[in-house]
CSV table of C-alpha atoms in Angstrom, one decimal:
chain,number,residue,atom,x,y,z
A,65,MET,CA,153.1,101.0,105.8
A,66,GLY,CA,150.4,101.6,103.8
A,67,LYS,CA,149.5,104.1,101.3
A,68,THR,CA,150.4,107.7,102.5
A,69,ALA,CA,147.8,110.6,103.0
A,70,SER,CA,150.3,112.6,100.6
A,71,HIS,CA,148.8,110.2,97.3
A,72,GLY,CA,145.8,109.7,95.8
A,73,PHE,CA,143.7,107.6,98.3
A,74,ARG,CA,140.4,106.6,96.7
A,75,VAL,CA,137.4,106.6,99.2
A,76,ILE,CA,133.6,105.1,98.7
A,77,GLY,CA,131.3,107.0,101.0
A,78,LEU,CA,127.9,105.3,101.9
A,79,LEU,CA,125.0,106.6,103.7
A,80,SER,CA,121.0,106.4,103.9
A,81,GLY,CA,119.1,109.6,104.9
A,82,THR,CA,116.7,109.8,107.4
A,83,SER,CA,114.1,109.9,104.0
A,84,LEU,CA,115.1,106.4,103.8
A,85,ASP,CA,114.8,106.5,99.6
A,86,GLY,CA,118.1,104.5,99.7
A,87,ILE,CA,121.6,104.4,99.9
A,88,ASP,CA,124.0,107.4,98.4
A,89,VAL,CA,126.9,106.4,97.0
A,90,ALA,CA,130.1,108.6,96.1
A,91,ALA,CA,133.3,108.3,95.2
A,92,ALA,CA,136.3,110.4,96.4
A,93,ASP,CA,139.8,110.3,96.0
A,94,LEU,CA,141.6,112.3,98.7
A,95,HIS,CA,145.4,113.6,99.7
A,96,ALA,CA,146.9,116.0,101.8
A,97,GLU,CA,148.8,119.1,100.9
A,98,ASP,CA,150.0,121.2,104.0
A,99,GLY,CA,147.3,121.3,105.7
A,100,THR,CA,144.9,121.1,103.1
A,101,VAL,CA,142.6,118.4,102.2
A,102,VAL,CA,142.1,117.9,98.4
A,103,LEU,CA,139.1,116.0,97.8
A,104,THR,CA,138.3,115.3,93.9
A,105,PRO,CA,134.5,114.3,93.5
A,106,LEU,CA,135.2,111.0,91.2
A,107,GLY,CA,131.0,110.3,91.1
A,108,GLU,CA,127.8,109.6,92.5
A,109,LEU,CA,125.2,106.6,92.5
A,110,ASP,CA,121.9,106.6,94.3
A,111,VAL,CA,120.4,102.8,95.1
A,112,PRO,CA,117.3,102.6,95.8
A,113,TYR,CA,116.8,100.1,98.8
A,114,PRO,CA,114.3,97.2,98.1
A,115,GLU,CA,110.5,98.3,98.3
A,116,PRO,CA,110.5,95.4,101.3
A,117,LEU,CA,113.7,96.4,103.4
A,118,ARG,CA,111.7,100.7,103.3
A,119,GLU,CA,109.0,99.5,104.2
A,120,ALA,CA,110.2,96.9,107.0
A,121,LEU,CA,112.3,100.1,107.8
A,122,LEU,CA,109.8,103.0,108.2
A,123,ALA,CA,107.7,100.4,110.2
A,124,ALA,CA,110.8,100.0,113.0
A,125,LEU,CA,111.1,103.9,113.1
A,126,PRO,CA,109.6,105.5,116.3
A,127,PRO,CA,107.2,105.8,117.6
A,128,ASN,CA,106.4,102.1,116.1
A,129,PRO,CA,107.5,99.3,118.8
A,130,CYS,CA,110.3,97.0,117.8
A,131,THR,CA,111.9,93.8,118.4
A,132,ALA,CA,115.0,92.6,119.0
A,133,GLY,CA,114.5,90.2,116.2
A,134,GLU,CA,113.4,92.7,113.6
A,135,LEU,CA,116.6,94.8,114.5
A,136,THR,CA,118.8,92.5,113.8
A,137,ARG,CA,116.7,91.6,110.6
A,138,LEU,CA,116.9,94.9,109.2
A,139,ASP,CA,120.8,95.2,110.3
A,140,THR,CA,121.4,92.4,108.2
A,141,GLY,CA,119.4,93.5,105.4
A,142,VAL,CA,120.7,97.2,105.6
A,143,GLY,CA,124.3,95.5,106.0
A,144,GLN,CA,123.8,93.9,102.3
A,145,ALA,CA,121.8,96.6,100.7
A,146,PHE,CA,125.1,98.8,101.6
A,147,ALA,CA,127.2,95.8,100.6
A,148,GLU,CA,125.8,95.5,97.1
A,149,ALA,CA,125.6,99.5,96.9
A,150,ALA,CA,129.3,99.7,98.0
A,151,ALA,CA,129.8,97.0,94.8
A,152,HIS,CA,128.1,99.4,92.5
A,153,GLY,CA,130.5,101.9,93.7
A,154,VAL,CA,134.0,100.0,93.2
A,155,GLU,CA,133.3,99.2,90.2
A,156,GLU,CA,131.4,101.9,88.4
A,157,LEU,CA,133.2,104.7,89.8
A,158,GLY,CA,136.4,103.3,90.1
A,159,GLY,CA,137.7,101.2,91.8
A,160,ALA,CA,138.7,102.2,96.0
A,161,ASP,CA,141.2,101.8,98.8
A,162,LEU,CA,138.7,102.2,101.6
A,163,VAL,CA,134.6,101.9,102.0
A,164,ALA,CA,133.1,104.7,104.6
A,165,SER,CA,129.4,104.0,105.9
A,166,LEU,CA,127.7,106.1,108.2
A,167,GLY,CA,124.8,103.5,107.9
A,168,GLN,CA,121.3,103.7,108.3
A,169,THR,CA,120.7,105.8,111.5
A,170,VAL,CA,117.1,104.4,113.3
A,171,PHE,CA,117.2,106.3,116.6
A,172,HIS,CA,118.4,109.1,118.0
A,173,TRP,CA,118.2,108.9,121.4
A,174,VAL,CA,117.9,112.5,123.3
A,175,GLU,CA,117.3,113.2,126.9
A,176,ASP,CA,117.4,116.6,128.0
A,177,GLY,CA,119.1,118.3,125.5
A,178,HIS,CA,122.0,115.0,125.9
A,179,VAL,CA,122.2,112.5,123.4
A,180,ARG,CA,122.4,109.4,125.4
A,181,GLY,CA,123.0,106.7,122.5
A,182,THR,CA,122.6,106.9,118.6
A,183,LEU,CA,121.9,103.5,116.4
A,184,GLN,CA,122.9,103.2,113.2
A,185,LEU,CA,122.1,99.6,111.3
A,186,GLY,CA,123.9,98.1,108.4
A,187,GLN,CA,126.7,96.0,109.7
A,188,PRO,CA,130.2,96.8,107.8
A,189,ALA,CA,131.2,93.3,107.7
A,190,TRP,CA,129.0,92.5,104.9
A,191,ILE,CA,130.5,95.4,102.9
A,192,ALA,CA,134.1,94.1,103.9
A,193,GLU,CA,132.9,90.8,102.2
A,194,ARG,CA,131.4,91.6,99.6
A,195,THR,CA,133.7,94.1,98.3
A,196,GLY,CA,137.2,92.7,99.8
A,197,LEU,CA,138.1,96.3,101.3
A,198,PRO,CA,138.3,97.3,104.6
A,199,VAL,CA,135.7,99.4,105.9
A,200,CYS,CA,135.1,102.6,108.8
A,201,ALA,CA,131.9,102.3,110.2
A,202,ASP,CA,130.2,103.3,113.2
A,203,LEU,CA,131.2,106.7,112.5
A,204,ARG,CA,128.7,108.8,115.5
A,205,ALA,CA,129.3,106.8,118.7
A,206,ARG,CA,132.7,108.1,119.7
A,207,ASP,CA,131.6,111.6,119.4
A,208,VAL,CA,128.5,110.6,121.6
A,209,ALA,CA,130.6,108.7,124.0
A,210,ALA,CA,132.8,111.8,124.5
A,211,GLY,CA,129.5,114.0,125.5
A,212,GLY,CA,128.6,115.3,121.8
A,213,HIS,CA,125.4,114.8,120.1
A,214,GLY,CA,127.2,112.6,117.3
A,215,ALA,CA,125.8,115.4,115.0
A,216,PRO,CA,125.7,117.2,112.6
A,217,LEU,CA,129.0,115.7,111.4
A,218,ALA,CA,128.3,117.4,108.3
A,219,SER,CA,130.2,120.5,110.0
A,220,THR,CA,133.7,118.6,109.8
A,221,LEU,CA,133.5,118.9,105.9
A,222,ASP,CA,132.2,122.2,105.9
A,223,GLN,CA,134.3,124.1,108.3
A,224,LEU,CA,136.8,122.6,106.5
A,225,TRP,CA,135.4,124.0,103.1
A,226,LEU,CA,134.0,127.3,103.7
A,227,ARG,CA,137.0,128.6,106.0
A,228,GLY,CA,138.1,130.8,102.7
A,229,LEU,CA,135.2,132.1,101.7
A,230,ALA,CA,134.4,133.2,105.0
A,231,GLU,CA,137.6,134.8,105.6
A,232,GLY,CA,137.0,136.2,101.8
A,233,ALA,CA,133.5,137.7,103.0
A,234,GLY,CA,134.3,139.0,105.9
A,235,ARG,CA,131.2,137.8,107.1
A,236,PRO,CA,129.8,134.6,108.8
A,237,VAL,CA,129.0,131.6,105.7
A,238,ALA,CA,126.2,128.8,106.4
A,239,ALA,CA,126.1,125.6,104.8
A,240,LEU,CA,122.6,124.1,104.4
A,241,ASN,CA,121.3,120.5,104.4
A,242,LEU,CA,118.1,120.0,103.6
A,243,GLY,CA,117.4,116.2,104.0
A,244,GLY,CA,114.5,114.6,106.5
A,245,ILE,CA,116.0,116.9,109.3
A,246,ALA,CA,117.7,121.0,108.1
A,247,ASN,CA,120.9,121.4,109.6
A,248,ILE,CA,122.9,124.4,109.3
A,249,THR,CA,127.4,124.7,110.2
A,250,VAL,CA,127.7,128.1,110.8
A,251,VAL,CA,132.0,129.7,109.5
A,252,ALA,CA,133.3,132.6,110.5
A,253,ALA,CA,136.9,133.4,110.3
A,254,GLY,CA,138.7,133.0,113.4
A,255,GLU,CA,136.1,131.3,114.8
A,256,PRO,CA,135.2,127.7,115.9
A,257,ALA,CA,131.9,126.3,113.5
A,258,ILE,CA,128.9,126.2,115.2
A,259,ALA,CA,126.3,123.5,113.7
A,260,TYR,CA,123.1,122.0,114.7
A,261,ASP,CA,119.9,120.8,113.4
A,262,THR,CA,117.6,123.1,112.9
A,263,GLY,CA,114.2,121.1,112.5
A,264,PRO,CA,112.8,119.3,110.1
A,265,ALA,CA,113.1,119.9,106.3
A,266,ASN,CA,111.7,116.6,103.9
A,267,ALA,CA,110.5,114.4,107.3
A,268,LEU,CA,107.0,116.4,107.6
A,269,LEU,CA,107.2,117.3,104.2
A,270,ASP,CA,107.4,113.4,102.7
A,271,LEU,CA,104.8,112.5,105.5
A,272,ALA,CA,102.1,114.7,104.7
A,273,ALA,CA,102.6,114.5,100.9
A,274,HIS,CA,102.0,110.0,101.0
A,275,ARG,CA,98.9,111.1,103.2
A,276,VAL,CA,97.2,113.2,100.6
A,277,THR,CA,98.6,111.9,97.4
A,278,GLY,CA,100.2,108.1,98.2
A,279,ARG,CA,103.8,109.6,96.7
A,280,ARG,CA,106.8,109.2,98.9
A,281,SER,CA,107.2,113.1,98.5
A,282,ASP,CA,106.2,116.4,96.8
A,283,VAL,CA,109.6,116.7,94.8
A,284,ASP,CA,108.5,119.0,92.7
A,285,GLY,CA,106.6,121.5,95.1
A,286,GLN,CA,103.7,122.0,93.2
A,287,LEU,CA,101.7,121.1,95.8
A,288,ALA,CA,103.1,123.3,98.2
A,289,LEU,CA,103.3,126.1,95.7
A,290,SER,CA,99.4,125.4,95.0
A,291,GLY,CA,98.6,126.1,98.5
A,292,SER,CA,98.5,129.0,101.1
A,293,VAL,CA,100.3,128.9,104.6
A,294,ARG,CA,97.7,128.3,107.5
A,295,SER,CA,99.0,130.7,110.2
A,296,ASP,CA,97.6,128.9,113.3
A,297,LEU,CA,99.3,125.8,112.0
A,298,LEU,CA,102.8,127.1,111.5
A,299,GLY,CA,102.1,129.2,114.9
A,300,ARG,CA,101.3,125.6,116.4
A,301,LEU,CA,104.0,123.3,114.8
A,302,LEU,CA,107.0,126.7,115.8
A,303,ALA,CA,105.7,126.4,119.5
A,304,ASP,CA,107.5,123.2,120.1
A,305,PRO,CA,110.3,123.4,122.4
A,306,TYR,CA,113.0,122.3,119.9
A,307,PHE,CA,113.3,125.2,118.0
A,308,ALA,CA,113.5,127.9,121.0
A,309,ALA,CA,116.2,125.4,122.4
A,310,ALA,CA,120.1,126.4,122.6
A,311,PRO,CA,122.5,124.6,120.5
A,312,PRO,CA,124.4,122.3,120.5
A,313,LYS,CA,120.8,120.5,119.8
A,314,SER,CA,120.1,117.7,117.5
A,315,THR,CA,116.8,115.9,116.3
A,316,GLY,CA,115.1,112.8,113.9
A,317,LYS,CA,112.3,111.2,113.0
A,318,GLU,CA,112.0,109.9,117.2
A,319,HIS,CA,110.7,113.9,117.4
A,320,PHE,CA,109.4,115.4,114.3
A,321,ASN,CA,106.9,112.5,112.9
A,322,ALA,CA,103.4,111.8,112.5
A,323,PRO,CA,102.4,112.1,116.5
A,324,TYR,CA,104.2,115.7,116.7
A,325,LEU,CA,101.9,116.3,113.0
A,326,ASP,CA,98.6,115.3,114.6
A,327,ALA,CA,98.8,116.9,117.3
A,328,ALA,CA,99.1,120.1,115.7
A,329,LEU,CA,96.8,119.3,113.4
A,330,ALA,CA,94.2,118.3,116.3
A,331,GLY,CA,91.1,120.5,116.7
A,332,LEU,CA,92.1,122.8,113.8
A,333,ASP,CA,89.4,123.5,110.9
A,334,ALA,CA,90.5,121.4,108.0
A,335,VAL,CA,93.8,121.7,106.5
A,336,ASP,CA,93.5,121.6,102.3
A,337,PRO,CA,96.5,119.4,101.2
A,338,GLY,CA,98.2,122.0,99.4
A,339,ASP,CA,98.0,124.7,102.3
A,340,LEU,CA,99.3,121.8,104.5
A,341,LEU,CA,102.3,121.4,102.0
A,342,ALA,CA,102.6,124.8,101.9
A,343,THR,CA,102.4,125.4,105.8
A,344,LEU,CA,105.1,122.5,106.3
A,345,THR,CA,107.2,124.2,103.6
A,346,GLU,CA,106.7,127.6,105.7
A,347,LEU,CA,108.3,125.9,108.9
A,348,THR,CA,111.6,125.0,107.5
A,349,ALA,CA,111.8,128.0,105.6
A,350,VAL,CA,111.6,130.2,109.0
A,351,THR,CA,113.2,128.3,110.8
A,352,VAL,CA,116.5,127.8,108.8
A,353,ALA,CA,116.5,131.4,108.3
A,354,GLY,CA,115.6,132.5,111.7
A,355,GLU,CA,119.3,130.1,112.8
A,356,CYS,CA,120.7,132.3,109.9
A,357,ARG,CA,119.9,135.4,111.2
A,358,ARG,CA,120.8,134.9,114.6
A,359,HIS,CA,124.2,133.9,113.3
A,360,GLY,CA,124.9,137.3,110.8
A,361,VAL,CA,124.6,134.5,107.8
A,362,THR,CA,124.7,137.2,104.4
A,363,THR,CA,126.3,133.8,102.3
A,364,VAL,CA,123.9,130.1,102.6
A,365,ILE,CA,125.6,127.1,100.7
A,366,ALA,CA,122.4,124.3,100.3
A,367,SER,CA,122.6,121.2,99.9
A,368,GLY,CA,120.3,117.6,100.2
A,369,GLY,CA,117.2,116.5,98.6
A,370,GLY,CA,115.3,119.6,99.6
A,371,VAL,CA,117.4,121.6,97.2
A,372,ALA,CA,115.6,120.0,94.0
A,373,ASN,CA,112.6,121.2,95.2
A,374,PRO,CA,111.3,125.0,94.3
A,375,ALA,CA,109.0,125.5,96.9
A,376,VAL,CA,111.2,124.9,99.4
A,377,MET,CA,113.9,126.9,97.7
A,378,ALA,CA,111.5,130.0,96.7
A,379,ALA,CA,109.9,129.9,100.5
A,380,LEU,CA,113.9,130.1,101.8
A,381,ALA,CA,115.0,132.7,99.5
A,382,ARG,CA,111.6,134.9,100.4
A,383,ASN,CA,112.7,134.3,104.1
A,384,LEU,CA,116.4,134.9,104.3
A,385,GLY,CA,115.7,138.4,102.1
A,386,ASP,CA,117.9,140.2,99.9
A,387,SER,CA,120.5,140.9,101.8
A,388,THR,CA,121.1,136.9,101.8
A,389,VAL,CA,122.9,135.5,99.3
A,390,LEU,CA,122.0,132.0,98.1
A,391,LYS,CA,123.8,129.1,96.5
A,392,THR,CA,123.8,125.4,96.2
A,393,SER,CA,126.8,123.3,96.6
A,394,ASP,CA,127.3,122.5,93.0
A,395,ASP,CA,127.9,126.1,92.2
A,396,LEU,CA,131.3,125.6,94.4
A,397,GLY,CA,131.8,122.3,92.8
A,398,LEU,CA,130.8,119.7,95.0
A,399,PRO,CA,127.6,117.4,93.7
A,400,GLY,CA,124.7,118.4,96.2
A,401,ALA,CA,123.5,115.4,95.5
A,402,GLY,CA,125.8,113.5,96.9
A,403,LYS,CA,127.4,115.8,99.6
A,404,GLU,CA,126.9,114.0,102.5
A,405,ALA,CA,128.3,111.2,100.5
A,406,TYR,CA,131.4,113.0,100.1
A,407,LEU,CA,131.0,113.9,103.8
A,408,THR,CA,131.3,110.1,104.7
A,409,ALA,CA,134.3,109.5,102.4
A,410,LEU,CA,135.9,112.1,104.5
A,411,LEU,CA,135.2,111.1,107.7
A,412,GLY,CA,137.2,108.1,106.6
A,413,TRP,CA,139.8,109.2,105.0
A,414,LEU,CA,140.2,111.2,108.1
A,415,THR,CA,140.4,108.2,110.8
A,416,TRP,CA,142.4,106.2,108.2
A,417,CYS,CA,145.1,109.2,108.6
A,418,GLY,CA,145.0,109.5,112.1
A,419,VAL,CA,142.6,112.8,112.2
A,420,PRO,CA,140.1,113.4,114.7
A,421,GLY,CA,137.1,114.1,112.8
A,422,THR,CA,135.2,115.9,114.5
A,423,VAL,CA,134.4,119.8,115.4
A,424,PRO,CA,133.8,120.0,119.0
A,425,SER,CA,132.4,123.4,119.1
A,426,ALA,CA,129.4,122.4,116.5
A,427,THR,CA,128.7,118.5,118.4
A,428,GLY,CA,129.4,119.5,121.6
A,429,ALA,CA,132.2,117.0,122.7
A,430,ARG,CA,134.8,117.3,125.0
A,431,GLY,CA,137.1,117.4,122.5
A,432,PRO,CA,138.4,116.3,119.4
A,433,ARG,CA,138.0,112.4,118.7
A,434,LEU,CA,139.0,110.1,116.1
A,435,LEU,CA,135.7,108.6,114.8
A,436,GLY,CA,134.5,104.9,113.6
A,437,ALA,CA,135.5,101.5,114.0
A,438,LEU,CA,137.7,99.7,110.9
A,439,VAL,CA,136.5,96.4,110.2
A,440,PRO,CA,139.5,94.3,107.8
A,441,GLY,CA,138.7,93.4,104.4
A,442,ALA,CA,140.3,91.0,102.9
A,443,GLY,CA,143.7,91.4,104.3
A,444,PRO,CA,145.1,92.7,107.2
A,445,LEU,CA,144.8,96.6,108.2
A,446,ASN,CA,147.6,98.5,106.7
A,447,LEU,CA,147.4,101.8,108.1
A,448,PRO,CA,149.6,104.5,106.9
A,449,ALA,CA,151.6,106.3,109.9
A,450,PRO,CA,149.6,109.2,111.4
A,451,LEU,CA,149.0,112.2,109.4
A,452,GLY,CA,151.4,115.0,110.4
A,453,GLY,CA,150.3,118.5,111.5
A,454,ALA,CA,147.3,120.0,111.6
A,455,VAL,CA,144.2,119.6,108.6
A,456,THR,CA,142.9,123.2,108.1
A,457,ARG,CA,141.1,123.4,105.2
A,458,LEU,CA,139.4,121.4,102.4
A,459,ARG,CA,139.6,122.0,98.9
A,460,VAL,CA,137.5,120.9,96.1
A,461,ALA,CA,139.3,119.7,92.7
A,462,GLU,CA,138.0,118.8,89.4
A,463,LYS,CA,138.4,115.5,88.0
A,464,ALA,CA,140.9,115.3,85.3
A,465,GLY,CA,139.6,114.8,82.3
């Protein structure tokens, strides 16, 4: 019999976001108490990709061509990089019973508003071989097979975590992730959560910053703060049909990429670098705020890399207005820099305990599904009996000591 869900169980969560900066690692202690998941954050790491691997990944992203041979090499390279990141996590964050990996998304296949498939690189066998631990990976595919978008999986954590806050406020609460793509989860008392990608966040900002400065990003927001919003460019960007599409919906860099930006810039008078960054920042803020107003949200809990950008946060606060409170997940005890890695750890734990890891109202799937594929570690899989009863809430606990 495996370690039961009623006792502390340590999971290392791994993922790399659409910005491809590196691998986020988080360690969590997880157990269940009367239908509540208790998640204790144990620490986070940020492990950069080796630069040649990062450059090869960027070169493989749409609309660039990519061969089967190159995908195989990248799958191995990412798997080995994730394996080293997991080993660092085990060593530096205090051991683990399971590794959960969301991998590196390189393509999200969407046609006519439906997701046909999704591809995450990072062969989990490398992680199992390096650490000797069982690995839960390929966490999106089952939801897609069930008719869902396979995203945003953050809705699983957000619905459990923010349910009590929404009940106390009596108004909808939104969790906002500002990664390469921005996504929200709207949690209202007594209603299923709604979650979807609102549009680009850092994806276009990083692209533009690299073009005009050679740096990976405008993380301090100084370039955007030096410029002014170009209403003509913003109007073109907002005309993209994705923004008007009804949820559930999901997107990625296969859509919001260099050709999209070039098409919006085509024929316009020269756009100053500061104005370009200011306009792309405004695009993120306008689209996020508009979706929050659509659902009557009065509290927004933000996380992700964009939280570190003062230009993004200032534009978001201005567009949300005085009637909406803007906080970060750190304010509620969950480290924002590692929130998605903690989500990954939670998804792995749910699968290990036999609990579905999806919110169908958010992903659009036909029903809740157990997620992922389990890869044995150094020994045979030794799963616990499935967790009895429904898991309805999540509480973030402080680390002892």
